[in-house]
Amino acid sequence: MAKQNKPQQAPNTGHEWDGIRELTNPPPRWWMISLHASWIFCVGYIILYPSIPLLHESTKGLLGWTQIKEFKEAVVENNAIKAPYLKKVAAMDGQALLADAGMRNFAESSAKAIFGDNCAGCHGAGGEGSPGLFPNLADDDWLYGGDFDTIVESIADGREGSMPAHKGMIDDADIEQLADFVLASSQGKATPKGLALFNKSGCADCHGEDAKGGVFNDLGTGAADLTDGIWRFGGSREDILRTINSGVNEDPEDIPNTRSAIMPAFGEKLSPEAIKMLAVKVYGFGGGK
Amino acid sequence: MAENKHHEIESLYNDSQHWHVNAGDETIHAKRMAGRFRNYKWYASTLYLLLFILPYFRWEGSQAILFDIPHRQFHFWALTIWPQDIWMLALVLILLAITLFAVTAIAGRIWCGYFCFQTIWVDWFTWIEDKIEGNPIQRRKLDSAPWAGKKIRLKLLKHSLWILISILTGVTFVAYFTDVYGLWYSYLTMDAPLTAWVVLGTLFLFTYVFAGFMREQVCFWLCPYARIQSVMVDKDTEMPTYDILRGEPRGKLRGKDSNERGDCIDCRLCVGVCPTGVDIREGMSEGCITCGMCIDACDSIMDKVDRPRGLIRYASRKEMDGKPLPPLFKRPRVVTYAIILLLSMLGIIYGLTHIPPVELSVVHERQPLFIQMRDGNIKNKYTIKAVNKTPTDLHMRISIETVQGISIATDKDKTAVLKSGKIIPFNVFLIARPEALKEKQTPVRFILESIESPTIRIEYESVFIRGR
């Protein structure tokens, strides 16, 4: 009947330790079948796919499969799925896009990666910026305007802040007083005397006669509202003094302490749809108007 | 000492000499006999027929049982399980595992013998084999016969039927994951998606190979249960046992010294009917699936030779030793299992009766934690993820419960539409006067109420963060 494992008679390797003998009973047949199936699979795999590492690359395999090729195919597939939505994005204006919950969700989700690649380096993953260096996108203070179309414009064309260094242009004592004035005005404690000096010194040309900033002038300098509690370049007295003395975007060779405020233009790098979706995301940080 | 040890090893070798373990070199051709346990096996088999029928049931226009993976939903008639309810799955798995342990402790491998799909499918396959190729003797003869007309014809017929069952098994499996009628249509028009073909192919292959060819080898070498059963059974466990006191010494019914022999007439019918090819008279082994076929066989012989039934019977080791079996509630192992079983059952019942219509989570924005506004106010951003588990869209009113001075920033944020079955996350902003915030963190309770049906009301605790 059955073929039995007979230890006594079974072929013996001749190895013996303390009476325990190593036998050569065959393993279960399905084990052997699996073993052979496995190596046959391996050989097939080696022939078909890149597998043997050489000095600079590896064998190519008959199928010519590569990871990057598969990735590119997946990207094409993904783009095909996204295409109709992107068409919709292109066709809709800002208000419509913000009002449509589904499209807004699509735009924000798509913009997450774009924002991470292009914007988060300076503005932070949540648009929180970096105090004194890069502006916060989540608050309601906009140097160039916080409506949808202006946000699109800022991303596409970039922005470059500009403020002359006033050291030497204005008396040091006046600069000290001006610093005190803007600090007080941000806390709602502006004095008429300070405002008079502010206007006399020429600050109002950009920041407005009421010091409420450049949104209301057409200079495009991004002159800040000095009456709110938000400071682009830091709100301590030293910070304010530095900004007045050294200005913004002066030549750092002449004025090493100058503030830098340059937003690159992304209009060339990103598609109009991508910029629109970014604007939805930036708007959604909470400060959009 | 060394001599003694050597002797022990030799005796082990001697013991194992008659120990028969089938490593797959021979095909077990078990005899099929009518009997009590044979019937039990058929009854259990019919349960699996349900498996083939269930996908065709409909409920409210869609499949009654559907594992809807693309939509992350599990439908069971009126019940819909969402990923958020998946904790119940853990309880279900505990329930199943403990049931298996408890049953094993009480009555051994009942699962293996009657309910395991491997056992059942092998049973169907060998039933077909038996009907087409004849009894074990005829089958062995056919196997060793040269390939010729009759053999080819019989084998072809058998394998066709096996393949048919395997395909049906595969299609039935896939049918639990997609609409069954559409699935049949797409299979028959060769238009099914690749995944459906791959799953069908895999299921087909495993059914055909496992039930047709590997059979008891799966139980011996693939299934972990056989290996761990010895830690689950004890001396009180009832399982098919050969009454060694009554049976030995075994030998021919008649002839010299027949009066001094035990009841076992060594007819080997118990081995002949065993689907895994073990000899129950050698005691419990990892090959025994406790299906009771040997009991049926032995009883029929005992009837013929006019001796009492039960030479092989369901009995525990203690009973065989003549000790009474303790009641179930006095067996700590069983009691422990029963308690765990009860707890997980209660948990599942609680879960099923308390599936909330809307699942809410409110995530406080971490980057930035708070936003300083121009007028000095502090703004906090929250992402609301709400799953509407009801079949209709819900219009929700959003409100908060917190200290004076914190409010929802815009009226637009005070309502939201939750699309049925979807999660579209949206943001809500809270705004606060700085003087209202005594602590760095102020607790906020979000409340979402359905405008149409006020019974749907869910709350979520979060915080408002002020910053330094």
XYZ file of N, CA and C in Angstrom, chain A residues 72-279:
624
model
N 5.604 56.637 -16.131
C 5.157 57.581 -17.151
C 3.797 57.172 -17.710
N 3.611 55.876 -17.872
C 2.310 55.398 -18.351
C 1.212 55.753 -17.354
N 1.552 55.578 -16.073
C 0.564 55.888 -15.033
C 0.245 57.383 -15.031
N 1.264 58.199 -15.297
C 1.041 59.647 -15.335
C 0.102 59.994 -16.492
N 0.356 59.369 -17.655
C -0.501 59.625 -18.815
C -1.947 59.235 -18.489
N -2.083 58.074 -17.851
C -3.406 57.584 -17.490
C -4.095 58.563 -16.528
N -3.307 59.016 -15.545
C -3.816 59.930 -14.539
C -4.233 61.262 -15.179
N -3.390 61.716 -16.109
C -3.708 62.974 -16.776
C -4.997 62.869 -17.576
N -5.198 61.692 -18.177
C -6.420 61.493 -18.962
C -7.651 61.594 -18.074
N -7.511 61.073 -16.843
C -8.646 61.141 -15.909
C -8.884 62.590 -15.484
N -7.780 63.319 -15.294
C -7.908 64.683 -14.792
C -8.336 65.679 -15.874
N -8.076 65.306 -17.138
C -8.278 66.261 -18.232
C -9.645 66.961 -18.230
N -10.769 66.179 -18.139
C -12.061 66.875 -18.182
C -12.241 67.861 -17.030
N -11.689 67.514 -15.858
C -11.818 68.417 -14.711
C -11.010 69.695 -14.949
N -9.801 69.502 -15.520
C -8.954 70.661 -15.774
C -9.618 71.592 -16.792
N -10.316 70.982 -17.757
C -11.037 71.784 -18.745
C -12.075 72.652 -18.039
N -12.737 72.005 -17.066
C -13.751 72.738 -16.301
C -13.110 73.877 -15.510
N -11.948 73.573 -14.923
C -11.235 74.597 -14.152
C -10.926 75.786 -15.057
N -10.448 75.476 -16.286
C -10.083 76.545 -17.207
C -11.299 77.390 -17.582
N -12.447 76.727 -17.667
C -13.649 77.428 -18.124
C -14.303 78.254 -17.021
N -14.116 77.843 -15.757
C -14.832 78.514 -14.658
C -14.045 79.719 -14.173
N -14.749 80.729 -13.728
C -14.038 81.853 -13.112
C -13.896 81.603 -11.609
N -13.134 82.445 -10.959
C -12.781 82.241 -9.568
C -13.969 82.016 -8.652
N -14.973 82.888 -8.765
C -16.121 82.800 -7.858
C -16.855 81.478 -8.037
N -17.021 81.070 -9.324
C -17.733 79.817 -9.607
C -16.953 78.639 -9.037
N -15.644 78.698 -9.179
C -14.784 77.610 -8.708
C -14.869 77.481 -7.188
N -14.887 78.630 -6.511
C -14.946 78.608 -5.048
C -16.312 78.157 -4.556
N -17.335 78.401 -5.356
C -18.689 78.087 -4.902
C -19.035 76.616 -5.123
N -18.417 75.985 -6.124
C -18.734 74.589 -6.442
C -17.918 73.671 -5.524
N -18.608 73.021 -4.557
C -17.885 72.248 -3.539
C -17.021 71.153 -4.152
N -17.572 70.457 -5.153
C -16.833 69.349 -5.752
C -15.589 69.833 -6.471
N -15.769 70.901 -7.297
C -14.639 71.422 -8.058
C -13.603 72.057 -7.129
N -14.101 72.689 -6.075
C -13.188 73.307 -5.123
C -12.337 72.236 -4.432
N -12.998 71.123 -4.117
C -12.270 70.018 -3.497
C -11.231 69.454 -4.459
N -11.634 69.322 -5.745
C -10.692 68.838 -6.758
C -9.496 69.775 -6.855
N -9.799 71.080 -6.933
C -8.734 72.068 -7.095
C -7.791 72.057 -5.893
N -8.360 72.023 -4.702
C -7.508 72.057 -3.508
C -6.662 70.800 -3.391
N -7.284 69.646 -3.737
C -6.519 68.398 -3.658
C -5.394 68.397 -4.671
N -5.690 68.854 -5.914
C -4.653 68.877 -6.944
C -3.566 69.869 -6.578
N -3.995 70.992 -6.012
C -3.037 72.062 -5.720
C -2.128 71.689 -4.564
N -2.518 70.694 -3.792
C -1.719 70.316 -2.630
C -0.291 69.972 -3.057
N -0.187 69.128 -4.120
C 1.144 68.728 -4.581
C 1.862 69.904 -5.242
N 1.113 70.680 -6.040
C 1.729 71.814 -6.736
C 2.246 72.809 -5.704
N 1.443 73.055 -4.692
C 1.842 73.983 -3.633
C 3.076 73.468 -2.913
N 3.050 72.151 -2.618
C 4.188 71.558 -1.928
C 5.470 71.701 -2.729
N 5.364 71.530 -4.067
C 6.568 71.588 -4.907
C 7.058 73.012 -5.114
N 6.141 73.963 -5.229
C 6.527 75.297 -5.693
C 6.452 76.385 -4.628
N 5.562 76.240 -3.675
C 5.258 77.367 -2.790
C 5.687 77.135 -1.348
N 5.550 75.853 -0.907
C 5.716 75.579 0.523
C 7.130 75.871 0.998
N 8.093 75.810 0.075
C 9.479 76.093 0.453
C 9.613 77.422 1.155
N 8.910 78.432 0.694
C 8.938 79.737 1.361
C 7.717 79.945 2.258
N 6.520 79.651 1.696
C 5.300 80.033 2.414
C 4.838 79.008 3.442
N 5.527 77.848 3.501
C 5.119 76.837 4.468
C 3.961 75.999 3.954
N 3.866 74.769 4.463
C 2.864 73.835 3.945
C 1.444 74.353 4.144
N 1.223 75.120 5.189
C -0.115 75.634 5.456
C -0.225 77.110 5.114
N 0.738 77.633 4.340
C 0.706 79.036 3.944
C 1.047 79.983 5.074
N 1.664 79.425 6.130
C 1.900 80.259 7.317
C 3.100 81.198 7.150
N 3.871 81.013 6.065
C 4.998 81.910 5.847
C 6.080 81.734 6.890
N 6.935 82.754 6.975
C 7.992 82.694 7.958
C 8.201 84.124 8.431
N 8.057 84.371 9.730
C 8.040 85.746 10.221
C 9.273 86.528 9.766
N 9.045 87.669 9.159
C 10.142 88.517 8.746
C 10.722 88.163 7.393
N 10.501 86.950 6.911
C 11.112 86.525 5.662
C 10.085 86.359 4.539
N 9.073 85.538 4.791
C 8.095 85.261 3.748
C 6.690 85.502 4.281
N 5.843 86.145 3.479
C 4.537 86.526 4.028
C 3.623 85.336 4.303
N 2.795 85.540 5.307
C 1.777 84.586 5.701
C 0.599 84.714 4.734
N 0.195 83.570 4.125
C -0.911 83.610 3.158
C -2.252 83.334 3.812
N -2.219 82.962 5.101
C -3.456 82.547 5.754
C -4.189 83.716 6.415
N -3.466 84.813 6.625
C -4.152 85.925 7.291
C -4.861 86.802 6.260
N -5.517 87.825 6.720
C -6.324 88.647 5.809
C -5.595 89.925 5.405
N -4.276 89.933 5.582
C -3.494 91.092 5.183
C -2.867 90.814 3.819
N -3.270 91.575 2.817
C -2.766 91.361 1.468
C -2.056 92.621 0.985
N -0.796 92.479 0.611
C -0.050 93.626 0.128
C -0.513 94.027 -1.263
N -0.956 93.037 -2.060
C -1.331 93.330 -3.445
C -2.806 93.033 -3.721
N -3.527 92.658 -2.693
C -4.944 92.371 -2.883
C -5.224 90.896 -2.724
N -6.332 90.580 -2.058
C -6.630 89.194 -1.702
C -7.821 88.631 -2.431
N -8.261 89.304 -3.514
C -9.347 88.693 -4.283
C -8.761 87.672 -5.239
N -9.623 86.790 -5.726
C -9.166 85.616 -6.472
C -8.269 86.002 -7.641
N -8.722 86.972 -8.443
C -7.981 87.299 -9.661
C -6.620 87.912 -9.355
N -6.542 88.678 -8.274
C -5.255 89.275 -7.905
C -4.295 88.206 -7.405
N -4.851 87.219 -6.708
C -3.990 86.116 -6.250
C -3.416 85.393 -7.467
N -4.276 85.131 -8.459
C -3.819 84.495 -9.701
C -2.703 85.319 -10.323
N -2.918 86.633 -10.356
C -1.939 87.540 -10.951
C -0.614 87.486 -10.184
N -0.700 87.495 -8.860
C 0.519 87.465 -8.050
C 1.322 86.199 -8.324
N 0.608 85.068 -8.474
C 1.320 83.801 -8.713
C 1.925 83.808 -10.119
N 1.127 84.249 -11.098
C 1.563 84.162 -12.490
C 2.710 85.126 -12.791
N 2.574 86.350 -12.322
C 3.546 87.370 -12.721
C 4.612 87.638 -11.666
N 4.390 87.113 -10.472
C 5.340 87.365 -9.405
C 5.166 88.768 -8.847
N 5.888 89.060 -7.763
C 5.811 90.385 -7.142
C 7.200 90.765 -6.682
N 7.450 92.026 -6.700
C 8.727 92.471 -6.176
C 8.491 93.705 -5.320
N 8.713 93.565 -4.050
C 8.505 94.682 -3.136
C 9.565 95.758 -3.351
N 9.221 96.955 -2.937
C 10.190 98.024 -3.128
C 9.975 99.089 -2.074
N 11.033 99.430 -1.376
C 10.976 100.539 -0.408
C 12.383 101.088 -0.309
N 12.522 102.384 -0.488
C 13.865 102.951 -0.428
C 14.413 102.861 0.989
N 15.736 102.782 1.070
C 16.377 102.898 2.378
C 16.360 104.368 2.762
N 15.836 104.656 3.983
C 15.645 106.067 4.349
C 16.761 106.624 5.188
N 17.732 105.748 5.511
C 18.861 106.266 6.306
C 19.592 107.300 5.450
N 19.712 108.503 6.005
C 20.345 109.562 5.239
C 19.347 110.441 4.530
N 18.201 109.826 4.117
C 17.162 110.627 3.482
C 16.384 111.403 4.538
N 16.181 110.758 5.678
C 15.427 111.361 6.768
C 16.352 111.396 7.979
N 16.189 112.401 8.794
C 16.990 112.498 10.022
C 16.825 111.259 10.873
N 17.902 110.846 11.490
C 17.823 109.674 12.370
C 16.776 109.859 13.451
N 16.713 111.082 14.002
C 15.760 111.340 15.088
C 14.332 111.181 14.574
N 14.089 111.680 13.353
C 12.750 111.527 12.767
C 12.419 110.056 12.523
N 13.430 109.318 12.083
C 13.204 107.880 11.839
C 12.772 107.200 13.132
N 13.455 107.571 14.235
C 13.078 107.015 15.538
C 11.620 107.348 15.844
N 11.253 108.573 15.590
C 9.878 109.002 15.876
C 8.872 108.285 14.978
N 9.264 108.136 13.696
C 8.374 107.435 12.760
C 8.161 105.983 13.198
N 9.255 105.381 13.664
C 9.137 103.998 14.152
C 8.159 103.945 15.311
N 8.287 104.884 16.219
C 7.345 104.931 17.348
C 5.923 105.123 16.861
N 5.771 105.982 15.832
C 4.432 106.274 15.326
C 3.780 105.025 14.714
N 4.514 104.333 13.842
C 3.863 103.180 13.196
C 3.600 102.066 14.204
N 4.477 101.939 15.164
C 4.247 100.936 16.208
C 2.964 101.267 16.963
N 2.818 102.558 17.309
C 1.609 102.984 18.030
C 0.384 102.821 17.142
N 0.539 103.146 15.855
C -0.650 103.110 14.995
C -1.116 101.679 14.781
N -0.174 100.705 14.843
C -0.610 99.314 14.697
C -1.407 98.867 15.904
N -1.229 99.593 17.024
C -2.008 99.244 18.224
C -3.206 100.171 18.378
N -3.470 100.958 17.325
C -4.615 101.866 17.362
C -4.374 103.100 18.217
N -3.088 103.442 18.460
C -2.799 104.574 19.327
C -2.054 105.672 18.564
N -2.392 105.820 17.274
C -1.689 106.811 16.452
C -1.982 108.223 16.955
N -0.938 109.054 16.911
C -1.125 110.453 17.321
C -1.144 111.325 16.072
N -1.915 112.411 16.097
C -1.949 113.318 14.939
C -0.564 113.869 14.644
N 0.242 114.082 15.698
C 1.576 114.624 15.509
C 2.427 113.642 14.701
N 2.319 112.392 15.059
C 3.067 111.351 14.354
C 2.635 111.271 12.903
N 1.291 111.341 12.690
C 0.767 111.244 11.330
C 1.262 112.405 10.476
N 1.384 113.570 11.118
C 1.867 114.747 10.407
C 3.298 114.519 9.946
N 4.137 113.993 10.856
C 5.521 113.697 10.501
C 5.580 112.657 9.391
N 4.695 111.657 9.490
C 4.577 110.571 8.523
C 4.327 111.146 7.126
N 3.366 112.070 7.063
C 3.027 112.677 5.779
C 4.153 113.589 5.273
N 4.733 114.338 6.221
C 5.774 115.288 5.855
C 7.006 114.554 5.300
N 7.303 113.368 5.890
C 8.516 112.647 5.511
C 8.372 111.909 4.187
N 7.170 111.920 3.620
C 6.990 111.270 2.316
C 6.560 109.836 2.408
N 6.344 109.316 3.610
C 5.906 107.916 3.767
C 4.560 107.705 3.101
N 3.700 108.762 3.192
C 2.332 108.642 2.705
C 2.266 108.417 1.198
N 3.336 108.779 0.497
C 3.321 108.602 -0.951
C 3.028 107.157 -1.325
N 3.611 106.262 -0.547
C 3.316 104.845 -0.814
C 2.289 104.269 0.151
N 2.469 104.578 1.449
C 1.642 103.923 2.460
C 0.288 104.599 2.654
N 0.061 105.685 1.941
C -1.225 106.349 2.052
C -1.239 107.347 3.183
N -2.111 108.370 3.014
C -2.144 109.451 4.007
C -2.589 108.971 5.374
N -3.363 107.912 5.383
C -3.817 107.361 6.665
C -2.967 106.149 7.080
N -1.885 105.916 6.367
C -0.959 104.814 6.660
C -1.588 103.438 6.461
N -2.678 103.395 5.677
C -3.367 102.114 5.525
C -2.831 101.276 4.358
N -1.774 101.740 3.743
C -1.049 100.837 2.870
C -1.362 100.899 1.398
N -0.655 100.034 0.680
C -0.557 100.123 -0.764
C -1.686 99.478 -1.524
N -2.567 98.783 -0.849
C -3.679 98.174 -1.567
C -4.472 99.273 -2.253
N -4.441 100.431 -1.622
C -5.300 101.507 -2.117
C -4.581 102.448 -3.080
N -3.289 102.254 -3.270
C -2.639 103.052 -4.301
C -2.330 102.182 -5.506
N -1.955 102.782 -6.581
C -1.756 102.043 -7.811
C -0.289 101.848 -8.129
N 0.543 102.009 -7.119
C 1.979 101.942 -7.391
C 2.485 100.505 -7.561
N 1.708 99.588 -7.001
C 2.125 98.192 -7.148
C 3.377 97.858 -6.370
N 3.666 98.648 -5.356
C 4.866 98.408 -4.571
C 4.615 97.446 -3.432
N 3.347 97.146 -3.214
C 3.034 96.289 -2.079
C 3.261 96.982 -0.761
N 3.078 98.312 -0.751
C 3.283 99.056 0.491
C 2.311 98.570 1.559
N 2.859 98.277 2.739
C 2.061 97.606 3.762
C 1.122 98.558 4.492
N 0.009 97.991 4.969
C -0.876 98.692 5.886
C -0.161 98.758 7.224
N 0.103 99.973 7.703
C 0.873 100.091 8.936
C -0.028 100.238 10.152
N -1.346 100.197 9.915
C -2.252 100.376 11.056
C -2.768 99.050 11.590
N -2.504 97.934 10.859
C -3.024 96.651 11.356
C -1.979 95.982 12.251
N -2.332 94.862 12.789
C -1.445 94.193 13.736
C -0.489 93.226 13.078
N -0.427 93.261 11.759
C 0.386 92.274 11.067
C 1.604 92.947 10.452
N 2.751 92.393 10.709
C 4.002 92.966 10.233
C 4.682 92.020 9.270
N 4.883 92.491 8.040
C 5.533 91.692 7.022
C 6.969 91.363 7.421
N 7.660 92.370 8.002
C 9.078 92.180 8.316
C 9.347 92.219 9.816
N 8.370 91.857 10.592
C 8.590 91.826 12.033
C 8.131 93.102 12.694
N 7.494 93.010 13.852
C 6.833 94.153 14.470
C 7.541 94.712 15.684
N 8.760 94.249 15.962
C 9.473 94.860 17.086
C 10.056 96.204 16.633
N 10.417 97.017 17.592
C 10.916 98.351 17.245
C 12.196 98.253 16.413
N 13.076 97.288 16.748
C 14.323 97.114 16.003
C 14.015 96.711 14.549
N 13.066 95.804 14.419
C 12.682 95.345 13.075
C 12.194 96.515 12.240
N 11.346 97.342 12.856
C 10.757 98.466 12.135
C 11.845 99.461 11.737
N 12.747 99.703 12.678
C 13.856 100.633 12.394
C 14.701 100.137 11.229
N 14.956 98.825 11.234
C 15.769 98.254 10.162
C 15.069 98.420 8.819
N 13.760 98.173 8.811
C 13.023 98.277 7.549
C 13.058 99.716 7.025
N 12.860 100.684 7.930
C 12.866 102.083 7.478
C 14.263 102.478 7.016
N 15.271 102.106 7.786
C 16.637 102.511 7.474
C 17.168 101.870 6.196
N 16.894 100.557 6.052
C 17.549 99.826 4.969
C 16.640 99.546 3.798
N 15.334 99.770 3.956
C 14.422 99.598 2.846
C 14.208 98.145 2.442
N 13.543 97.999 1.308
C 13.211 96.669 0.795
C 13.759 96.558 -0.620
N 14.429 95.451 -0.890
C 14.972 95.162 -2.211
C 15.930 96.247 -2.731
N 16.672 96.858 -1.820
C 17.779 97.700 -2.263
C 18.930 96.785 -2.657
N 19.907 97.333 -3.300
C 21.052 96.512 -3.675
C 21.813 96.092 -2.426
N 21.865 94.820 -2.135
C 22.496 94.382 -0.879
C 23.982 94.695 -0.825
N 24.605 94.994 -1.967
C 26.018 95.361 -1.934
C 26.192 96.726 -1.264
N 25.233 97.620 -1.521
C 25.289 98.940 -0.903
C 24.714 98.901 0.498
N 23.569 98.253 0.622
C 22.868 98.248 1.908
C 22.670 96.792 2.326
N 23.610 96.264 3.055
C 23.546 94.827 3.365
C 22.331 94.445 4.207
N 21.778 95.386 4.934
C 20.680 95.061 5.847
C 19.304 95.137 5.193
N 19.286 95.386 3.895
C 17.996 95.613 3.247
C 17.114 94.356 3.297
N 15.802 94.604 3.302
C 14.858 93.475 3.311
C 14.710 92.914 1.908
N 14.492 91.628 1.833
C 14.282 91.014 0.527
C 12.819 90.592 0.418
N 12.172 90.992 -0.665
C 10.764 90.610 -0.857
C 10.528 90.360 -2.337
N 10.913 89.171 -2.775
C 10.741 88.836 -4.188
C 9.927 87.563 -4.315
N 8.835 87.689 -5.012
C 8.028 86.509 -5.332
C 8.260 86.216 -6.805
N 8.834 85.033 -7.138
C 9.093 84.734 -8.542
C 7.801 84.587 -9.328
N 7.882 84.800 -10.644
C 6.708 84.600 -11.501
C 6.601 83.129 -11.864
N 5.400 82.572 -11.717
C 5.208 81.155 -12.022
C 4.435 80.940 -13.317
N 4.147 82.058 -14.000
C 3.341 81.970 -15.222
C 3.972 81.112 -16.302
N 5.307 81.088 -16.334
C 5.993 80.291 -17.358
C 6.054 78.838 -16.937
N 6.239 78.651 -15.632
C 6.504 77.308 -15.116
C 5.225 76.482 -14.985
N 4.161 77.117 -14.559
C 2.926 76.385 -14.291
C 1.858 76.744 -15.319
N 0.983 75.767 -15.560
C -0.120 76.003 -16.502
C -1.134 76.952 -15.862
N -1.930 77.646 -16.691
C -2.947 78.548 -16.129
C -3.905 77.819 -15.187
N -4.219 76.536 -15.521
C -5.119 75.774 -14.645
C -4.469 75.544 -13.290
N -3.173 75.193 -13.327
C -2.466 74.925 -12.071
C -2.461 76.173 -11.198
N -2.235 77.327 -11.840
C -2.203 78.583 -11.083
C -3.575 78.886 -10.496
N -4.599 78.607 -11.278
C -5.965 78.819 -10.786
C -6.253 77.944 -9.574
N -5.813 76.698 -9.671
C -6.061 75.781 -8.560
C -5.251 76.188 -7.334
N -4.028 76.685 -7.586
C -3.219 77.197 -6.473
C -3.939 78.363 -5.799
N -4.533 79.219 -6.639
C -5.242 80.375 -6.082
C -6.403 79.922 -5.205
